[in-house]
Coordinates of N, CA and C in Angstrom, one line a residue:
Chain A
N1 N -22.7 5.5 -21.1 CA -22.2 6.8 -20.7 C -20.8 6.9 -21.0
A2 N -20.5 7.7 -22.1 CA -19.1 7.8 -22.6 C -18.2 8.8 -21.8
G3 N -18.8 9.7 -21.0 CA -18.0 10.7 -20.3 C -17.6 11.8 -21.2
V4 N -16.3 12.1 -21.2 CA -15.8 13.2 -22.0 C -15.0 12.6 -23.2
T5 N -15.4 12.9 -24.4 CA -14.9 12.3 -25.6 C -14.1 13.4 -26.4
Q6 N -12.9 13.2 -26.7 CA -12.1 14.1 -27.5 C -11.7 13.4 -28.8
T7 N -11.7 14.2 -29.8 CA -11.2 13.7 -31.1 C -10.5 14.9 -31.9
P8 N -9.5 14.6 -32.6 CA -8.8 13.3 -32.7 C -7.9 13.0 -31.5
K9 N -7.3 11.8 -31.5 CA -6.3 11.5 -30.4 C -4.9 12.0 -30.8
F10 N -4.6 12.0 -32.1 CA -3.3 12.5 -32.6 C -3.6 13.3 -33.8
Q11 N -2.7 14.3 -34.0 CA -2.8 15.2 -35.2 C -1.5 15.8 -35.4
V12 N -1.1 15.9 -36.7 CA 0.1 16.6 -37.1 C -0.4 17.7 -38.1
L13 N 0.1 18.9 -37.9 CA -0.3 20.0 -38.7 C 1.0 20.7 -39.2
K14 N 0.8 21.5 -40.3 CA 1.9 22.3 -40.7 C 1.6 23.7 -40.2
T15 N 2.7 24.5 -40.0 CA 2.5 25.9 -39.5 C 1.6 26.6 -40.5
G16 N 0.6 27.4 -39.8 CA -0.3 28.1 -40.6 C -1.6 27.4 -40.9
Q17 N -1.7 26.1 -40.7 CA -2.9 25.4 -41.0 C -3.9 25.7 -39.8
S18 N -5.2 25.4 -40.1 CA -6.2 25.6 -39.0 C -6.8 24.2 -38.8
M19 N -7.3 24.1 -37.6 CA -8.0 22.8 -37.2 C -8.9 23.1 -36.0
T20 N -9.8 22.1 -35.8 CA -10.7 22.2 -34.6 C -10.5 20.9 -33.8
L21 N -10.2 21.0 -32.6 CA -10.2 19.9 -31.7 C -11.6 19.7 -31.1
Q22 N -12.2 18.5 -31.2 CA -13.6 18.4 -30.7 C -13.6 17.8 -29.3
C23 N -14.6 18.3 -28.6 CA -14.8 17.8 -27.2 C -16.3 17.7 -27.0
A24 N -16.8 16.5 -26.5 CA -18.2 16.3 -26.2 C -18.3 15.6 -24.9
Q25 N -19.4 15.9 -24.2 CA -19.7 15.2 -22.9 C -21.1 14.9 -22.9
D26 N -21.4 13.8 -22.2 CA -22.8 13.3 -22.2 C -23.3 13.3 -20.8
M27 N -22.8 14.1 -19.9 CA -23.1 14.1 -18.5 C -24.0 15.3 -18.1
N28 N -24.3 16.1 -19.1 CA -25.1 17.3 -18.8 C -24.4 18.3 -17.9
H29 N -23.0 18.3 -18.0 CA -22.3 19.2 -17.2 C -22.3 20.6 -17.7
E30 N -22.5 21.6 -16.8 CA -22.5 23.0 -17.2 C -21.1 23.5 -17.6
Y31 N -20.1 23.1 -16.8 CA -18.8 23.6 -16.9 C -17.9 22.7 -17.9
M32 N -17.3 23.4 -18.8 CA -16.3 22.7 -19.7 C -15.1 23.6 -19.9
S33 N -13.9 22.9 -20.1 CA -12.7 23.7 -20.2 C -11.7 22.9 -21.1
W34 N -10.7 23.7 -21.5 CA -9.6 23.2 -22.3 C -8.3 23.5 -21.6
Y35 N -7.4 22.5 -21.5 CA -6.1 22.7 -21.0 C -5.1 22.3 -22.0
R36 N -3.9 22.8 -21.9 CA -2.7 22.3 -22.6 C -1.7 21.8 -21.6
Q37 N -1.1 20.7 -21.9 CA -0.1 20.1 -21.0 C 1.3 20.1 -21.7
D38 N 2.2 20.8 -21.2 CA 3.6 20.8 -21.7 C 4.6 20.3 -20.7
P39 N 5.7 19.7 -21.1 CA 6.6 19.1 -20.2 C 7.1 20.1 -19.1
G40 N 7.0 19.7 -17.9 CA 7.5 20.6 -16.8 C 6.6 21.8 -16.4
M41 N 5.4 21.8 -17.0 CA 4.6 23.0 -16.8 C 3.2 22.6 -16.3
G42 N 2.9 21.4 -16.1 CA 1.6 21.0 -15.6 C 0.5 21.3 -16.7
L43 N -0.7 21.4 -16.3 CA -1.8 21.7 -17.1 C -2.1 23.2 -17.0
R44 N -2.3 23.9 -18.1 CA -2.6 25.3 -18.1 C -4.0 25.5 -18.8
L45 N -4.8 26.3 -18.2 CA -6.1 26.6 -18.7 C -6.1 27.5 -19.9
I46 N -6.8 27.1 -21.0 CA -6.8 27.9 -22.2 C -8.1 28.7 -22.2
H47 N -9.2 28.0 -22.3 CA -10.5 28.7 -22.3 C -11.5 27.8 -21.4
Y48 N -12.5 28.4 -21.0 CA -13.5 27.7 -20.2 C -14.9 28.2 -20.5
S49 N -15.9 27.4 -20.1 CA -17.3 27.8 -20.3 C -18.2 27.3 -19.2
V50 N -19.0 28.2 -18.7 CA -19.9 27.8 -17.6 C -21.3 27.5 -18.0
G51 N -21.5 27.5 -19.4 CA -22.8 27.1 -19.9 C -22.9 27.5 -21.4
A52 N -23.9 27.0 -22.0 CA -24.1 27.3 -23.4 C -24.2 28.8 -23.7
G53 N -23.4 29.2 -24.6 CA -23.4 30.6 -25.0 C -22.4 31.5 -24.2
I54 N -21.7 30.9 -23.2 CA -20.9 31.6 -22.3 C -19.5 31.0 -22.3
T55 N -18.5 31.8 -22.7 CA -17.1 31.4 -22.7 C -16.2 32.5 -22.1
D56 N -15.1 32.1 -21.6 CA -14.1 33.1 -21.0 C -12.7 32.5 -21.2
Q57 N -11.8 33.5 -21.1 CA -10.4 33.1 -21.3 C -9.8 32.6 -20.0
G58 N -8.8 31.6 -20.2 CA -8.0 31.1 -19.1 C -6.7 31.8 -19.0
E59 N -5.7 31.0 -18.6 CA -4.3 31.5 -18.5 C -3.6 31.7 -19.8
V60 N -3.8 30.9 -20.8 CA -3.1 31.0 -22.0 C -4.0 30.9 -23.2
P61 N -4.8 32.0 -23.5 CA -5.8 31.9 -24.5 C -5.4 32.3 -25.9
N62 N -4.2 32.9 -26.0 CA -3.8 33.5 -27.3 C -3.6 32.4 -28.4
G63 N -4.2 32.6 -29.5 CA -4.0 31.6 -30.6 C -5.1 30.6 -30.7
Y64 N -6.1 30.7 -29.7 CA -7.2 29.7 -29.7 C -8.5 30.4 -29.6
N65 N -9.5 29.8 -30.2 CA -10.9 30.3 -30.1 C -11.8 29.1 -29.6
V66 N -12.8 29.5 -28.9 CA -13.8 28.5 -28.5 C -15.2 29.0 -28.7
S67 N -16.2 28.1 -28.7 CA -17.6 28.4 -28.7 C -18.3 27.4 -28.0
R68 N -19.5 27.7 -27.5 CA -20.3 26.7 -26.7 C -21.8 26.9 -27.2
S69 N -22.1 26.3 -28.3 CA -23.5 26.5 -28.8 C -24.4 25.5 -28.2
T70 N -23.9 24.4 -27.6 CA -24.8 23.4 -26.9 C -24.1 23.1 -25.6
T71 N -24.8 22.5 -24.7 CA -24.3 22.0 -23.4 C -23.2 20.9 -23.6
E72 N -23.5 20.1 -24.7 CA -22.6 18.9 -24.8 C -21.3 19.2 -25.5
D73 N -21.2 20.2 -26.3 CA -20.0 20.3 -27.2 C -19.2 21.6 -26.9
F74 N -17.9 21.5 -26.9 CA -17.0 22.6 -26.6 C -15.8 22.5 -27.5
P75 N -15.8 22.9 -28.8 CA -14.7 22.7 -29.7 C -13.6 23.8 -29.4
L76 N -12.4 23.5 -29.7 CA -11.3 24.4 -29.6 C -10.7 24.6 -31.0
R77 N -10.6 25.8 -31.4 CA -10.1 26.1 -32.8 C -8.7 26.7 -32.7
L78 N -7.8 26.2 -33.6 CA -6.6 26.9 -33.9 C -6.7 27.5 -35.2
L79 N -6.7 28.8 -35.3 CA -6.9 29.5 -36.6 C -5.7 29.4 -37.5
S80 N -4.5 29.6 -36.9 CA -3.3 29.5 -37.7 C -2.2 28.9 -36.8
A81 N -2.0 27.6 -37.0 CA -1.2 26.8 -36.1 C 0.3 27.3 -36.1
A82 N 0.9 27.3 -34.9 CA 2.3 27.7 -34.7 C 3.0 26.6 -34.0
P83 N 4.3 26.4 -34.2 CA 5.0 25.3 -33.5 C 4.9 25.4 -32.0
S84 N 4.7 26.6 -31.4 CA 4.6 26.8 -30.0 C 3.3 26.2 -29.4
Q85 N 2.4 25.8 -30.3 CA 1.1 25.2 -29.9 C 1.2 23.6 -29.9
T86 N 2.4 23.1 -30.2 CA 2.6 21.7 -30.1 C 2.5 21.3 -28.6
S87 N 1.6 20.4 -28.3 CA 1.3 20.1 -26.9 C 0.3 19.0 -26.9
V88 N -0.1 18.6 -25.7 CA -1.2 17.6 -25.4 C -2.3 18.5 -24.9
Y89 N -3.5 18.3 -25.5 CA -4.7 19.1 -25.1 C -5.7 18.2 -24.4
F90 N -6.2 18.7 -23.3 CA -7.2 18.0 -22.5 C -8.5 18.9 -22.4
C91 N -9.6 18.2 -22.6 CA -10.9 18.8 -22.4 C -11.4 18.2 -21.1
A92 N -12.1 19.0 -20.3 CA -12.7 18.6 -19.0 C -14.1 19.1 -18.8
S93 N -14.9 18.5 -18.0 CA -16.2 19.0 -17.7 C -16.5 18.6 -16.2
S94 N -17.5 19.4 -15.7 CA -17.9 19.1 -14.3 C -19.3 19.8 -14.1
V95 N -19.9 19.3 -13.1 CA -21.1 20.0 -12.6 C -20.6 21.4 -12.0
L96 N -21.4 22.4 -12.2 CA -20.9 23.7 -11.8 C -21.0 24.0 -10.3
Q97 N -22.2 23.5 -9.7 CA -22.4 23.8 -8.3 C -21.7 22.7 -7.5
G98 N -21.2 23.1 -6.3 CA -20.7 22.1 -5.4 C -19.2 21.7 -5.7
H99 N -18.6 22.4 -6.6 CA -17.2 22.2 -6.9 C -16.8 20.7 -7.0
Q100 N -17.6 20.1 -7.8 CA -17.3 18.7 -8.1 C -16.1 18.5 -8.9
P101 N -15.4 17.4 -8.8 CA -14.2 17.1 -9.6 C -14.4 17.2 -11.0
Q102 N -13.4 17.6 -11.8 CA -13.6 17.7 -13.2 C -13.3 16.3 -13.8
H103 N -14.1 15.9 -14.9 CA -13.8 14.7 -15.6 C -13.1 15.1 -16.9
F104 N -12.0 14.4 -17.1 CA -11.1 14.7 -18.2 C -11.3 13.7 -19.4
G105 N -11.1 14.2 -20.6 CA -11.0 13.4 -21.8 C -9.7 12.7 -21.8
D106 N -9.4 11.9 -22.8 CA -8.2 11.2 -22.9 C -7.0 12.0 -23.6
G107 N -7.3 13.2 -24.0 CA -6.3 14.0 -24.6 C -6.1 13.9 -26.1
T108 N -5.6 15.0 -26.6 CA -5.2 15.0 -28.1 C -3.8 15.5 -28.1
R109 N -2.9 14.6 -28.8 CA -1.5 15.0 -28.9 C -1.4 15.7 -30.3
L110 N -1.0 17.0 -30.2 CA -1.0 17.8 -31.4 C 0.5 18.2 -31.7
S111 N 0.9 18.0 -32.9 CA 2.3 18.4 -33.3 C 2.2 19.4 -34.5
I112 N 2.9 20.5 -34.3 CA 2.9 21.5 -35.4 C 4.3 21.6 -36.0
L113 N 4.4 21.3 -37.3 CA 5.7 21.3 -37.9 C 6.1 22.6 -38.6
Chain B
A1 N -3.5 35.9 -7.8 CA -3.6 34.6 -8.5 C -3.0 33.6 -7.6
Q2 N -3.6 32.4 -7.7 CA -3.1 31.3 -6.9 C -1.9 30.6 -7.6
T3 N -1.0 30.0 -6.8 CA 0.1 29.2 -7.4 C 0.1 27.9 -6.6
V4 N 0.5 26.9 -7.3 CA 0.7 25.6 -6.7 C 2.1 25.1 -7.1
T5 N 2.8 24.6 -6.0 CA 4.2 24.2 -6.2 C 4.4 22.7 -5.8
Q6 N 4.9 22.0 -6.7 CA 5.3 20.6 -6.4 C 6.8 20.6 -6.6
S7 N 7.5 20.4 -5.5 CA 9.0 20.6 -5.5 C 9.8 19.3 -5.8
Q8 N 9.1 18.2 -6.0 CA 9.7 17.0 -6.3 C 9.4 16.5 -7.7
P9 N 10.3 16.8 -8.7 CA 9.9 16.5 -10.1 C 9.8 15.0 -10.3
E10 N 10.7 14.2 -9.6 CA 10.7 12.7 -9.7 C 10.9 12.1 -8.4
M11 N 10.2 10.9 -8.2 CA 10.5 10.1 -7.0 C 10.4 8.7 -7.4
S12 N 11.0 7.8 -6.6 CA 10.9 6.4 -6.9 C 10.9 5.7 -5.5
V13 N 10.2 4.6 -5.4 CA 10.1 3.8 -4.2 C 9.9 2.4 -4.5
Q14 N 10.3 1.5 -3.6 CA 10.1 0.1 -3.8 C 8.6 -0.3 -3.6
E15 N 8.2 -1.3 -4.3 CA 6.8 -1.8 -4.2 C 6.6 -2.1 -2.7
A16 N 5.4 -1.8 -2.2 CA 4.9 -2.1 -0.9 C 5.3 -1.0 0.1
E17 N 6.2 -0.2 -0.2 CA 6.6 0.9 0.7 C 5.6 2.1 0.6
T18 N 5.8 3.0 1.6 CA 5.0 4.2 1.6 C 5.8 5.4 1.1
V19 N 5.1 6.2 0.3 CA 5.7 7.4 -0.3 C 4.8 8.6 -0.1
T20 N 5.4 9.7 0.1 CA 4.7 11.0 0.3 C 5.1 12.0 -0.7
L21 N 4.2 12.5 -1.4 CA 4.4 13.6 -2.4 C 4.0 14.9 -1.8
S22 N 4.8 15.9 -2.0 CA 4.5 17.2 -1.4 C 3.9 18.2 -2.4
C23 N 3.1 19.1 -1.8 CA 2.4 20.2 -2.6 C 2.2 21.3 -1.6
T24 N 2.6 22.5 -2.1 CA 2.3 23.7 -1.4 C 1.6 24.7 -2.3
Y25 N 0.9 25.6 -1.8 CA 0.1 26.5 -2.6 C 0.1 27.9 -1.9
D26 N -0.3 28.8 -2.7 CA -0.3 30.2 -2.2 C -1.7 30.8 -2.6
T27 N -2.4 31.3 -1.6 CA -3.7 31.9 -1.8 C -4.0 32.8 -0.7
S28 N -4.9 33.8 -1.0 CA -5.4 34.7 0.1 C -6.8 34.3 0.5
E29 N -7.3 33.3 -0.2 CA -8.7 32.8 0.1 C -8.7 31.9 1.3
N30 N -9.9 31.9 2.0 CA -10.1 31.1 3.1 C -10.8 29.8 2.8
N31 N -11.7 29.8 1.8 CA -12.4 28.6 1.4 C -12.0 28.2 0.0
Y32 N -11.6 27.0 -0.2 CA -11.1 26.5 -1.4 C -11.1 25.0 -1.4
Y33 N -10.7 24.4 -2.5 CA -10.7 22.9 -2.6 C -9.3 22.5 -3.2
L34 N -8.8 21.4 -2.8 CA -7.6 20.8 -3.2 C -7.8 19.4 -3.7
F35 N -7.0 19.1 -4.8 CA -7.2 17.8 -5.4 C -5.8 17.2 -5.7
W36 N -5.8 15.9 -5.8 CA -4.6 15.2 -6.4 C -5.2 14.4 -7.5
Y37 N -4.5 14.6 -8.7 CA -4.8 13.8 -9.9 C -3.7 12.9 -10.3
K38 N -4.0 11.8 -10.8 CA -3.0 10.8 -11.2 C -3.1 10.7 -12.8
Q39 N -1.9 10.7 -13.4 CA -1.9 10.6 -14.9 C -0.9 9.4 -15.2
P40 N -1.4 8.2 -15.4 CA -0.6 7.1 -15.8 C -0.1 7.2 -17.2
P41 N 0.8 6.3 -17.7 CA 1.3 6.4 -19.1 C 0.2 6.4 -20.1
S42 N -1.0 6.0 -19.8 CA -2.1 6.0 -20.7 C -2.6 7.5 -21.0
R43 N -2.1 8.4 -20.2 CA -2.4 9.8 -20.3 C -3.7 10.3 -19.7
Q44 N -4.5 9.4 -19.3 CA -5.8 9.8 -18.6 C -5.5 10.6 -17.4
M45 N -6.4 11.5 -17.0 CA -6.3 12.3 -15.8 C -7.3 11.7 -14.9
I46 N -6.9 11.1 -13.8 CA -7.8 10.4 -12.8 C -7.7 11.1 -11.5
L47 N -8.9 11.4 -11.0 CA -9.0 12.0 -9.6 C -8.6 11.0 -8.6
V48 N -7.7 11.3 -7.7 CA -7.2 10.4 -6.6 C -8.0 10.8 -5.3
I49 N -7.9 12.0 -5.0 CA -8.5 12.4 -3.7 C -8.8 13.9 -3.7
R50 N -9.7 14.3 -2.8 CA -10.2 15.7 -2.8 C -10.3 16.1 -1.3
Q51 N -9.9 17.4 -1.1 CA -10.0 18.0 0.3 C -10.7 19.3 0.2
E52 N -11.7 19.5 1.1 CA -12.3 20.8 1.3 C -11.5 21.6 2.3
A53 N -11.2 22.8 2.1 CA -10.4 23.6 3.1 C -11.1 23.8 4.4
Y54 N -12.4 23.8 4.4 CA -13.1 24.1 5.6 C -13.2 22.8 6.5
K55 N -12.8 21.7 6.0 CA -12.8 20.5 6.8 C -11.4 20.2 7.4
Q56 N -11.4 20.1 8.7 CA -10.1 19.8 9.4 C -9.6 18.4 9.2
Q57 N -10.6 17.5 9.0 CA -10.2 16.1 8.9 C -9.6 15.8 7.5
N58 N -8.4 15.1 7.6 CA -7.7 14.8 6.3 C -8.5 13.8 5.5
A59 N -8.6 13.9 4.2 CA -9.3 13.0 3.4 C -8.5 11.7 3.2
T60 N -9.2 10.6 3.0 CA -8.6 9.3 2.9 C -9.4 8.5 1.8
E61 N -8.7 7.9 0.9 CA -9.4 7.0 -0.1 C -8.5 5.7 -0.2
N62 N -8.9 4.7 0.5 CA -8.2 3.4 0.5 C -6.7 3.7 0.9
R63 N -5.8 3.4 0.0 CA -4.4 3.5 0.3 C -3.9 4.9 0.2
F64 N -4.7 5.8 -0.2 CA -4.3 7.2 -0.4 C -4.8 8.1 0.7
S65 N -4.0 8.9 1.2 CA -4.4 9.9 2.3 C -3.7 11.2 2.1
V66 N -4.2 12.2 2.7 CA -3.5 13.5 2.6 C -3.2 14.0 3.9
N67 N -2.2 14.9 4.0 CA -1.9 15.7 5.2 C -2.1 17.1 4.8
F68 N -3.2 17.6 5.2 CA -3.6 19.0 4.9 C -3.3 19.9 6.1
Q69 N -2.4 20.8 5.8 CA -2.0 21.8 6.8 C -2.3 23.2 6.3
K70 N -3.5 23.7 6.7 CA -4.1 24.9 6.1 C -3.2 26.1 6.5
A71 N -2.7 26.2 7.7 CA -1.9 27.4 8.1 C -0.6 27.4 7.3
A72 N 0.0 26.2 7.0 CA 1.2 26.2 6.3 C 1.0 26.1 4.8
K73 N -0.3 26.0 4.4 CA -0.6 25.9 2.9 C 0.1 24.7 2.3
S74 N -0.1 23.6 2.9 CA 0.6 22.4 2.5 C -0.5 21.3 2.3
F75 N -0.3 20.5 1.3 CA -1.3 19.5 1.0 C -0.5 18.2 0.4
S76 N 0.0 17.4 1.2 CA 0.8 16.3 0.8 C 0.0 15.0 0.6
L77 N 0.4 14.2 -0.3 CA -0.3 12.9 -0.6 C 0.6 11.8 -0.1
K78 N 0.0 10.9 0.7 CA 0.7 9.7 1.1 C 0.0 8.5 0.5
I79 N 0.9 7.7 -0.1 CA 0.5 6.4 -0.8 C 1.1 5.3 0.1
S80 N 0.2 4.5 0.7 CA 0.6 3.4 1.5 C 0.6 2.1 0.7
D81 N 1.5 1.1 1.1 CA 1.5 -0.2 0.4 C 1.6 0.1 -1.1
S82 N 2.5 0.8 -1.6 CA 2.5 1.2 -3.0 C 2.5 0.0 -4.0
Q83 N 1.9 0.2 -5.1 CA 1.7 -0.9 -6.1 C 2.3 -0.5 -7.4
L84 N 2.6 -1.4 -8.3 CA 3.2 -1.1 -9.6 C 2.2 -0.2 -10.4
G85 N 1.0 -0.4 -10.2 CA 0.0 0.5 -10.9 C -0.1 1.9 -10.4
D86 N 0.6 2.2 -9.3 CA 0.7 3.6 -8.9 C 1.7 4.4 -9.7
T87 N 2.5 3.8 -10.5 CA 3.5 4.5 -11.3 C 2.7 5.4 -12.2
A88 N 3.0 6.7 -12.1 CA 2.3 7.8 -12.8 C 2.9 9.1 -12.5
M89 N 2.4 10.1 -13.3 CA 2.6 11.5 -12.9 C 1.4 11.9 -11.9
Y90 N 1.8 12.6 -10.9 CA 0.8 13.1 -9.9 C 0.8 14.6 -9.9
F91 N -0.4 15.1 -10.0 CA -0.6 16.6 -10.1 C -1.5 17.0 -8.9
C92 N -1.0 18.0 -8.2 CA -1.8 18.7 -7.2 C -2.5 19.9 -7.8
A93 N -3.7 20.1 -7.4 CA -4.5 21.2 -8.1 C -5.3 21.9 -7.0
F94 N -5.5 23.2 -7.3 CA -6.2 24.2 -6.4 C -7.4 24.7 -7.1
L95 N -8.5 24.8 -6.4 CA -9.8 25.3 -6.9 C -10.3 26.3 -5.9
P96 N -10.4 27.6 -6.3 CA -11.0 28.6 -5.4 C -12.5 28.5 -5.2
N97 N -13.0 29.0 -4.2 CA -14.4 28.9 -4.0 C -15.2 30.1 -4.6
F98 N -14.8 30.4 -5.8 CA -15.5 31.5 -6.5 C -16.7 31.1 -7.3
G99 N -16.7 29.8 -7.6 CA -17.8 29.3 -8.4 C -17.5 29.3 -9.9
N100 N -16.3 29.7 -10.3 CA -15.9 29.7 -11.7 C -15.1 28.5 -12.1
E101 N -14.9 27.6 -11.2 CA -14.3 26.3 -11.5 C -12.9 26.3 -12.2
K102 N -12.1 27.3 -11.9 CA -10.8 27.4 -12.6 C -9.7 26.8 -11.8
L103 N -9.3 25.6 -12.2 CA -8.3 24.8 -11.5 C -6.9 25.3 -11.8
T104 N -6.1 25.4 -10.8 CA -4.7 25.7 -11.0 C -3.9 24.4 -10.7
F105 N -3.0 24.0 -11.6 CA -2.3 22.8 -11.4 C -0.8 23.1 -11.0
G106 N -0.2 22.2 -10.2 CA 1.2 22.2 -10.1 C 1.9 21.5 -11.3
T107 N 3.2 21.5 -11.3 CA 4.0 21.0 -12.4 C 4.1 19.5 -12.4
G108 N 3.7 18.8 -11.3 CA 3.6 17.4 -11.3 C 4.9 16.7 -10.7
T109 N 4.7 15.5 -10.2 CA 5.7 14.7 -9.7 C 5.6 13.3 -10.4
R110 N 6.7 12.9 -11.0 CA 6.7 11.6 -11.7 C 7.1 10.5 -10.7
L111 N 6.2 9.7 -10.3 CA 6.4 8.6 -9.3 C 6.6 7.3 -10.0
T112 N 7.7 6.6 -9.7 CA 8.0 5.3 -10.2 C 8.0 4.3 -9.1
I113 N 7.2 3.2 -9.2 CA 7.2 2.1 -8.2 C 8.1 1.0 -8.7
I114 N 9.1 0.7 -8.0 CA 10.1 -0.3 -8.4 C 9.8 -1.7 -7.9
P115 N 9.7 -2.7 -8.8 CA 9.3 -4.0 -8.3 C 10.4 -4.6 -7.4

């Protein structure tokens, strides 16, 4: 049981490049989400999904796209990277009912030059 | 919208002492959930403790306990007999009882345990 797996762990991009951060969970969780963590600002919700085919915006969605074609995977896409997107990104999942605690991946440190 | 405030950016305490981290929140909801997460230097986010707002009894997990004051909208974390492995960032988080699982985090408190 791997839990929540994020890849890559580190990435450096140039401004304007695109990339996809991968997130997979093997716990059959309905709910999945992406956060970014910046110094002094805690974790902020980017996008979330309550099940396959359903996504919605969080607090800071601009510049990011998501899709949820399967229960297991929830990739985060940066279409045109900007220096303001330099951050640590966390994916999380949980059972939807019962407000169970979210399980987090190990994070991806992304630097945009 | 809910807000979560952690007013102590950094704290330090001697090993084996007790330390309390503060957290306040703002909400108009009556039913909700509160969490404390720990983030050690390894960057993992680890759930420390959870409190349901409808429960009057304060949650306890081994050396970790909370002081939940619903009327004051306060949710502090007490760490007893602190250990070097408790050195980490600690985040307070709020989850409304809407069913959409949208966590709101505080800005964190960096706790250092001094040997």
